[in-house]
Amino acid sequence: MYHKHPPTGWTSWEGPLRPRAFDLARLSGERARSPWAAATVLSNANVKLRIWYTDGRMDHLARNGDGDELLFVHAGAGELFCDYGHLAFKKGDYLVLPRSTMWRIECAEPVTMLMIEATGGTVKEPDRGMVGRHALYDEAMLDTPRIDEAFRAQQDENQWRVVIKRRGELSVVTYPFNPLDAEGWHGDLTAVRLNIKDIRPLMSHRYHLPPSAHTTWVGNRFVICTFTPRPFETDPAALKVPFFHNNDDYDEVIFYHEGNFISRDNIEAGTVTWHPCGFTHGPHPKALQRMYQPAKAATDEYAVMLDARDALEMGEAAATVEVTAYADSWKVSGGPIKAPKAPVAAE
């Protein structure tokens, strides 16, 4: 569809469908040693998005009986101990924990984690199709836990609690020893780590690839995509910013991790935007003016995107940190904005 005016040229919004943004950094004062105390941002029957601010050392083990857990380390570093062994983590790491894995972390510095639960399901690698198995990231970059000296050193005969979440309720099992006492394991089910900077984005010189081309993980009725730096398209007539589009099948959620976000104004790292199904959106007005001639040769942004097939519900904590003026951020003064004329395409 070709429009005379941007589809985002509205003058007002009414009703619950409006686009929303949440400044999650305002929740950072509520640090908790337990992941089950993490604030829920958005959720539905198949996926739950939470934000966890923590520090120090967990004094118990966590176990999720409701589904696989995908953790994204937004800030900080530390050590993960789980059934499968020991794994260090740092800023930019994805950590995938299979359902019912017992685990805990020790923070070397304060940690902020985006937690994505595949409720009733699993987190898998995407089908890369014609681009091949090494596209986006080489499978050799998937690191797994090790039963090393650090793992053996944390084993003891002291009393340990395992806090298990199942169907939204918590149960506690107490042991007279540390149950993370494995001597070995084999198989293909394990926790894995992938750093966001090991992802290699797909590129096209003549066409702006949508974020779904960079699907990193697949869950039950949701996908996780990753925005990473990449060169801009070189064809003069190719869009250098996301095209206007409707969310006809998915709720779109983006967690802004680091960098300058080319299609958004006044969005800081640690912010989440939520564009519900049925909402037309695209680049903000300033970005639209640079749709063919960007200010630099490459993007500089890292972000995690959740596309959920079923409608999401807003968590109580998210409602307290909503950026209420976000829906108005596409509005401009002085009448409707017109997009620049497309240059002649390269032959």
C-alpha positions as CSV (number, residue, x, y, z in Angstrom):
1,M,0.0,0.0,0.0
2,Y,1.2,3.5,-0.9
3,H,-0.1,6.4,1.2
4,K,0.0,10.1,0.7
5,H,0.5,10.6,4.4
6,P,2.2,8.4,7.1
7,P,-0.3,6.0,8.6
8,T,0.9,7.2,12.0
9,G,-0.3,10.8,11.4
10,W,-3.0,10.7,14.0
11,T,-4.0,13.6,16.2
12,S,-5.3,11.6,19.3
13,W,-5.7,8.1,20.7
14,E,-8.5,6.7,22.8
15,G,-9.1,3.2,24.1
16,P,-6.9,0.4,25.4
17,L,-5.2,-0.4,22.0
18,R,-2.9,2.5,22.1
19,P,0.9,1.9,21.8
20,R,2.6,1.9,25.2
21,A,6.1,2.4,26.6
22,F,7.4,1.5,30.0
23,D,10.5,2.9,31.7
24,L,11.6,-0.2,33.5
25,A,14.6,1.6,35.0
26,R,12.2,3.2,37.5
27,L,11.7,-0.3,39.0
28,S,15.5,-0.7,39.6
29,G,15.2,0.2,43.3
30,E,13.3,-3.0,44.0
31,R,16.2,-5.4,44.1
32,A,15.4,-9.0,45.0
33,R,17.5,-12.1,45.5
34,S,14.7,-14.4,44.2
35,P,13.7,-14.5,40.5
36,W,10.2,-15.2,41.6
37,A,10.0,-11.6,43.0
38,A,10.8,-10.1,39.6
39,A,8.1,-7.7,38.3
40,T,5.8,-8.9,35.5
41,V,5.7,-6.5,32.6
42,L,3.5,-8.3,30.1
43,S,2.1,-11.8,29.9
44,N,-0.4,-14.2,28.2
45,A,-1.1,-17.9,28.5
46,N,2.1,-18.8,26.5
47,V,4.7,-16.3,27.5
48,K,5.6,-14.1,30.5
49,L,8.0,-11.1,30.3
50,R,9.5,-10.0,33.6
51,I,12.3,-7.7,34.7
52,W,14.7,-8.8,37.5
53,Y,17.0,-6.4,39.4
54,T,19.3,-8.3,41.7
55,D,22.7,-8.4,43.4
56,G,24.7,-10.5,45.7
57,R,24.3,-14.2,46.0
58,M,21.1,-16.2,45.8
59,D,20.7,-18.2,49.1
60,H,18.3,-20.8,47.5
61,L,17.8,-22.6,44.3
62,A,15.0,-21.7,41.8
63,R,13.1,-24.2,39.7
64,N,10.5,-23.4,37.1
65,G,7.9,-26.1,36.5
66,D,5.9,-23.9,34.2
67,G,8.2,-23.8,31.2
68,D,11.6,-23.1,29.8
69,E,13.2,-19.8,30.9
70,L,15.1,-17.4,28.6
71,L,17.2,-14.9,30.5
72,F,18.7,-11.9,28.8
73,V,21.5,-10.1,30.8
74,H,20.9,-6.4,30.2
75,A,23.5,-5.3,32.8
76,G,26.0,-6.9,35.2
77,A,27.9,-10.1,35.3
78,G,28.2,-13.2,37.5
79,E,28.1,-17.0,37.8
80,L,25.3,-19.4,37.0
81,F,25.2,-22.7,38.8
82,C,22.6,-25.3,37.7
83,D,22.0,-29.0,37.4
84,Y,24.3,-29.1,34.4
85,G,27.3,-27.3,36.0
86,H,28.8,-23.9,36.1
87,L,28.6,-21.1,33.5
88,A,29.8,-17.5,33.7
89,F,27.6,-14.8,32.3
90,K,28.0,-11.1,31.3
91,K,26.2,-8.2,29.7
92,G,24.5,-9.2,26.5
93,D,24.2,-12.9,27.2
94,Y,21.1,-15.0,26.5
95,L,20.8,-17.9,28.9
96,V,18.3,-20.7,28.1
97,L,17.3,-22.9,31.1
98,P,15.1,-25.9,30.3
99,R,12.0,-26.5,32.3
100,S,12.5,-27.7,35.9
101,T,16.3,-26.9,35.8
102,M,17.5,-26.1,39.3
103,W,19.7,-23.0,39.3
104,R,21.0,-20.0,41.2
105,I,23.3,-17.1,40.4
106,E,26.1,-15.2,42.2
107,C,26.5,-11.6,41.0
108,A,29.9,-10.2,40.5
109,E,28.2,-6.8,40.1
110,P,24.5,-5.7,40.2
111,V,22.5,-7.5,37.5
112,T,19.5,-6.6,35.4
113,M,17.9,-9.5,33.6
114,L,15.0,-9.6,31.2
115,M,13.2,-12.9,32.0
116,I,11.0,-14.6,29.3
117,E,9.1,-17.7,30.4
118,A,7.8,-20.1,27.7
119,T,4.8,-21.0,29.7
120,G,3.9,-24.6,29.0
121,G,6.4,-24.8,26.2
122,T,10.1,-24.8,25.2
123,V,12.6,-22.4,23.8
124,K,14.2,-23.7,20.6
125,E,16.5,-22.5,17.8
126,P,14.7,-21.2,14.7
127,D,14.6,-22.9,11.3
128,R,17.2,-21.0,9.3
129,G,15.9,-22.3,5.9
130,M,17.9,-21.5,2.8
131,V,20.5,-19.3,4.6
132,G,21.9,-22.3,6.3
133,R,22.6,-23.6,9.8
134,H,25.4,-21.1,10.5
135,A,23.3,-18.0,9.7
136,L,22.6,-15.5,12.4
137,Y,25.0,-17.3,14.8
138,D,27.4,-20.3,14.5
139,E,26.1,-23.1,16.7
140,A,29.7,-23.4,18.0
141,M,29.0,-20.1,19.9
142,L,26.4,-21.8,22.0
143,D,28.2,-22.4,25.3
144,T,27.1,-25.0,27.8
145,P,27.7,-25.4,31.6
146,R,30.7,-27.3,32.8
147,I,31.3,-29.4,35.9
148,D,34.5,-27.6,36.8
149,E,36.3,-26.6,39.9
150,A,33.9,-23.6,40.6
151,F,30.9,-26.0,40.4
152,R,32.5,-28.6,42.7
153,A,33.6,-25.8,45.1
154,Q,30.0,-24.6,45.6
155,Q,28.8,-28.1,46.7
156,D,28.4,-28.5,50.5
157,E,26.5,-30.3,53.2
158,N,24.6,-27.3,54.4
159,Q,20.8,-26.9,54.3
160,W,19.5,-25.6,50.9
161,R,16.0,-24.5,49.8
162,V,14.6,-25.1,46.3
163,V,11.8,-22.6,45.5
164,I,9.7,-24.2,42.7
165,K,7.2,-22.2,40.6
166,R,4.3,-24.2,39.2
167,R,1.0,-22.7,37.9
168,G,1.9,-19.4,39.4
169,E,2.3,-20.7,42.9
170,L,5.5,-21.3,44.9
171,S,6.5,-24.4,46.8
172,V,9.7,-24.9,48.9
173,V,11.7,-28.1,49.1
174,T,14.4,-28.2,51.8
175,Y,17.5,-30.4,51.5
176,P,20.3,-31.1,54.1
177,F,22.8,-30.7,51.3
178,N,23.3,-28.7,48.1
179,P,21.3,-30.7,45.4
180,L,23.5,-29.1,42.7
181,D,25.9,-32.1,43.2
182,A,26.1,-33.7,39.7
183,E,29.2,-35.6,38.8
184,G,28.5,-35.6,35.1
185,W,25.8,-35.7,32.5
186,H,25.3,-36.5,28.8
187,G,22.6,-35.8,26.2
188,D,21.4,-32.9,24.2
189,L,19.2,-31.2,26.8
190,T,21.1,-28.5,28.7
191,A,21.3,-24.9,29.6
192,V,23.0,-22.8,26.9
193,R,24.5,-19.3,26.6
194,L,24.7,-17.0,23.6
195,N,26.0,-13.5,23.7
196,I,24.1,-10.8,21.6
197,K,27.4,-9.7,20.0
198,D,28.0,-13.1,18.5
199,I,24.9,-12.7,16.4
200,R,25.6,-11.9,12.7
201,P,22.6,-10.0,11.2
202,L,21.4,-10.7,7.7
203,M,21.8,-7.8,5.2
204,S,20.3,-6.8,2.0
205,H,21.6,-3.9,-0.2
206,R,18.2,-3.2,-1.9
207,Y,15.6,-4.1,0.7
208,H,15.1,-3.3,4.4
209,L,14.8,-6.7,6.1
210,P,12.1,-6.9,8.8
211,P,13.2,-7.9,12.4
212,S,11.6,-11.3,11.9
213,A,14.5,-12.2,9.6
214,H,16.6,-12.1,12.7
215,T,14.6,-14.6,14.8
216,T,16.9,-15.9,17.5
217,W,14.6,-18.2,19.5
218,V,11.2,-19.8,19.0
219,G,8.7,-20.6,21.7
220,N,5.1,-21.8,21.7
221,R,3.1,-19.1,19.9
222,F,5.9,-16.5,20.3
223,V,9.3,-15.7,18.8
224,I,12.3,-13.7,20.1
225,C,14.2,-11.6,17.6
226,T,17.4,-9.6,18.1
227,F,18.4,-6.2,16.7
228,T,22.2,-5.8,16.3
229,P,24.4,-3.3,14.5
230,R,24.5,-3.6,10.7
231,P,25.4,-1.5,7.6
232,F,22.6,0.4,6.0
233,E,21.2,-0.6,2.6
234,T,23.3,0.9,-0.2
235,D,20.7,1.3,-2.9
236,P,19.6,5.0,-3.0
237,A,16.0,4.0,-3.2
238,A,16.0,1.4,-0.5
239,L,14.4,2.3,2.8
240,K,17.0,2.7,5.6
241,V,14.3,2.6,8.4
242,P,11.5,0.1,9.1
243,F,8.6,0.4,6.8
244,F,5.1,1.2,8.1
245,H,3.2,-1.9,9.0
246,N,0.2,-3.3,10.8
247,N,0.4,-5.8,13.7
248,D,-2.3,-8.0,12.2
249,D,-1.2,-11.3,13.9
250,Y,1.1,-10.5,16.8
251,D,1.6,-8.2,19.8
252,E,5.1,-6.6,19.3
253,V,7.3,-5.9,22.3
254,I,10.8,-4.4,22.1
255,F,13.3,-4.2,25.0
256,Y,15.9,-1.5,24.2
257,H,19.3,-2.8,25.4
258,E,22.0,-0.5,24.1
259,G,22.9,2.1,21.5
260,N,21.0,4.6,19.4
261,F,17.6,3.4,18.1
262,I,17.2,4.6,14.6
263,S,13.4,4.5,14.3
264,R,12.5,5.9,17.7
265,D,12.8,9.3,19.4
266,N,13.5,9.7,23.1
267,I,13.8,6.0,23.9
268,E,16.5,5.1,26.4
269,A,18.1,1.8,27.2
270,G,16.0,-0.2,29.6
271,T,12.7,0.9,28.0
272,V,10.1,-1.5,26.7
273,T,7.6,-0.6,24.0
274,W,4.4,-2.5,23.4
275,H,2.5,-2.3,20.1
276,P,-0.7,-4.4,20.4
277,C,-2.2,-6.4,17.6
278,G,-4.3,-4.1,15.3
279,F,-2.0,-1.1,15.6
280,T,-0.3,0.6,12.6
281,H,3.1,1.9,13.3
282,G,6.5,2.7,11.8
283,P,9.4,5.2,12.2
284,H,8.9,8.3,14.3
285,P,8.8,11.6,12.3
286,K,12.5,12.5,12.7
287,A,13.5,9.0,11.5
288,L,11.1,9.3,8.6
289,Q,13.0,12.3,7.3
290,R,16.2,10.1,7.2
291,M,14.5,7.2,5.5
292,Y,16.7,7.4,2.4
293,Q,19.8,9.3,3.7
294,P,20.9,8.1,7.2
295,A,23.3,10.2,9.2
296,K,25.9,7.5,9.3
297,A,26.8,4.3,7.5
298,A,25.5,1.7,10.0
299,T,23.1,1.2,12.8
300,D,24.2,1.2,16.4
301,E,21.5,-0.6,18.3
302,Y,20.9,-3.7,20.4
303,A,17.4,-4.7,21.3
304,V,15.4,-7.8,22.1
305,M,12.0,-8.2,20.5
306,L,9.2,-10.5,21.6
307,D,6.4,-11.1,19.0
308,A,3.4,-12.9,20.8
309,R,0.7,-14.6,18.7
310,D,-1.9,-14.0,21.5
311,A,-2.8,-10.8,23.2
312,L,-0.6,-9.7,26.1
313,E,-1.8,-8.4,29.4
314,M,0.0,-5.6,31.2
315,G,1.5,-6.3,34.6
316,E,0.8,-4.2,37.7
317,A,4.4,-3.1,38.0
318,A,4.5,-2.0,34.3
319,A,1.4,0.2,34.8
320,T,3.3,2.2,37.5
321,V,6.2,3.1,35.1
322,E,4.3,3.7,31.9
323,V,5.4,6.6,29.7
324,T,1.9,7.8,29.1
325,A,2.8,10.3,26.3
326,Y,4.3,7.5,24.1
327,A,1.2,7.3,21.8
328,D,1.6,11.0,21.1
329,S,5.3,10.7,20.0
330,W,4.3,10.3,16.3
331,K,2.4,13.6,16.3
332,V,3.9,16.6,14.7
333,S,3.0,20.3,14.8
334,G,2.3,22.3,11.7
335,G,0.1,19.8,9.9
336,P,0.7,16.4,8.4
337,I,4.2,15.4,7.7
338,K,5.2,14.3,4.2
339,A,7.9,11.6,3.6
340,P,10.9,12.5,1.4
341,K,10.7,11.6,-2.3
342,A,12.4,8.3,-3.1
343,P,15.7,8.6,-5.0
344,V,16.2,6.7,-8.3
345,A,17.1,3.1,-7.6
346,A,20.4,1.7,-8.6
347,E,20.5,-0.3,-11.9
